[in-house]
Amino acid sequence: NQGRPTGYALVFFENADETSRAREQLNKKYLGNRYVDLSYLTSDELSQVLDELLAGSICMRVEQQEE
């Protein structure tokens, strides 16, 4: 990681079309100077990730506001 922060994000989309479009436009590409590698999670994988987050320290919710 060359001393830079790394991390993961969970992103939830409104529908399958939005998910497909994000994957087509962003997967294995750069968003600014950050490389993006998108993966689908099974419901079991999602449950495991959420359990780990909730057992950890702080969770943050980010919402996009309509203008």
mmCIF file of C-alpha atoms in Angstrom:
data_model
loop_
_atom_site.group_PDB
_atom_site.id
_atom_site.type_symbol
_atom_site.label_atom_id
_atom_site.label_comp_id
_atom_site.label_asym_id
_atom_site.label_seq_id
_atom_site.Cartn_x
_atom_site.Cartn_y
_atom_site.Cartn_z
ATOM 1 C CA ASN A 1 0.000 0.000 0.000
ATOM 2 C CA GLN A 2 3.089 2.260 -0.086
ATOM 3 C CA GLY A 3 2.195 3.848 3.268
ATOM 4 C CA ARG A 4 -1.231 4.990 2.101
ATOM 5 C CA PRO A 5 -4.459 4.068 3.865
ATOM 6 C CA THR A 6 -6.371 1.175 2.365
ATOM 7 C CA GLY A 7 -9.854 0.031 3.116
ATOM 8 C CA TYR A 8 -13.110 -1.460 2.078
ATOM 9 C CA ALA A 9 -16.549 0.012 1.561
ATOM 10 C CA LEU A 10 -19.962 -1.544 1.380
ATOM 11 C CA VAL A 11 -22.154 0.076 -1.235
ATOM 12 C CA PHE A 12 -25.849 -0.638 -1.598
ATOM 13 C CA PHE A 13 -27.644 0.204 -4.830
ATOM 14 C CA GLU A 14 -31.304 0.899 -5.541
ATOM 15 C CA ASN A 15 -31.579 -1.843 -8.170
ATOM 16 C CA ALA A 16 -29.674 -4.341 -10.304
ATOM 17 C CA ASP A 17 -29.282 -1.859 -13.186
ATOM 18 C CA GLU A 18 -27.418 0.590 -10.951
ATOM 19 C CA THR A 19 -25.217 -2.231 -9.692
ATOM 20 C CA SER A 20 -24.365 -3.347 -13.221
ATOM 21 C CA ARG A 21 -23.650 0.204 -14.361
ATOM 22 C CA ALA A 22 -21.288 0.817 -11.429
ATOM 23 C CA ARG A 23 -19.476 -2.406 -12.154
ATOM 24 C CA GLU A 24 -19.119 -1.576 -15.862
ATOM 25 C CA GLN A 25 -17.920 1.983 -15.242
ATOM 26 C CA LEU A 26 -15.715 1.556 -12.150
ATOM 27 C CA ASN A 27 -14.484 -2.012 -11.748
ATOM 28 C CA LYS A 28 -10.708 -2.352 -12.063
ATOM 29 C CA LYS A 29 -10.359 1.352 -12.837
ATOM 30 C CA TYR A 30 -9.133 4.401 -10.976
ATOM 31 C CA LEU A 31 -11.431 6.771 -9.130
ATOM 32 C CA GLY A 32 -9.154 9.762 -8.757
ATOM 33 C CA ASN A 33 -5.875 8.184 -7.675
ATOM 34 C CA ARG A 34 -7.532 5.188 -5.987
ATOM 35 C CA TYR A 35 -7.860 1.788 -7.686
ATOM 36 C CA VAL A 36 -11.357 0.306 -7.483
ATOM 37 C CA ASP A 37 -11.983 -3.446 -7.448
ATOM 38 C CA LEU A 38 -15.679 -4.281 -7.068
ATOM 39 C CA SER A 39 -17.013 -7.615 -5.865
ATOM 40 C CA TYR A 40 -20.469 -8.969 -5.254
ATOM 41 C CA LEU A 41 -21.135 -10.415 -1.796
ATOM 42 C CA THR A 42 -23.319 -13.386 -1.049
ATOM 43 C CA SER A 43 -25.815 -12.941 1.783
ATOM 44 C CA ASP A 44 -23.571 -15.087 4.016
ATOM 45 C CA GLU A 45 -20.530 -12.918 3.202
ATOM 46 C CA LEU A 46 -22.523 -9.761 3.873
ATOM 47 C CA SER A 47 -23.684 -11.127 7.231
ATOM 48 C CA GLN A 48 -20.100 -11.941 8.181
ATOM 49 C CA VAL A 49 -18.851 -8.469 7.210
ATOM 50 C CA LEU A 50 -21.656 -6.762 9.125
ATOM 51 C CA ASP A 51 -21.023 -8.925 12.198
ATOM 52 C CA GLU A 52 -17.332 -7.972 12.114
ATOM 53 C CA LEU A 53 -18.154 -4.283 11.742
ATOM 54 C CA LEU A 54 -20.648 -4.324 14.592
ATOM 55 C CA ALA A 55 -18.205 -6.190 16.820
ATOM 56 C CA GLY A 56 -15.518 -3.616 16.021
ATOM 57 C CA SER A 57 -15.296 -0.035 17.077
ATOM 58 C CA ILE A 58 -17.294 2.573 15.207
ATOM 59 C CA CYS A 59 -19.760 2.301 12.352
ATOM 60 C CA MET A 60 -20.681 5.307 10.257
ATOM 61 C CA ARG A 61 -23.657 5.811 8.019
ATOM 62 C CA VAL A 62 -23.238 8.059 4.987
ATOM 63 C CA GLU A 63 -26.241 9.246 3.021
ATOM 64 C CA GLN A 64 -26.409 11.213 -0.178
ATOM 65 C CA GLN A 65 -28.652 14.238 0.167
ATOM 66 C CA GLU A 66 -30.910 15.288 -2.690
ATOM 67 C CA GLU A 67 -30.461 18.918 -3.750
#
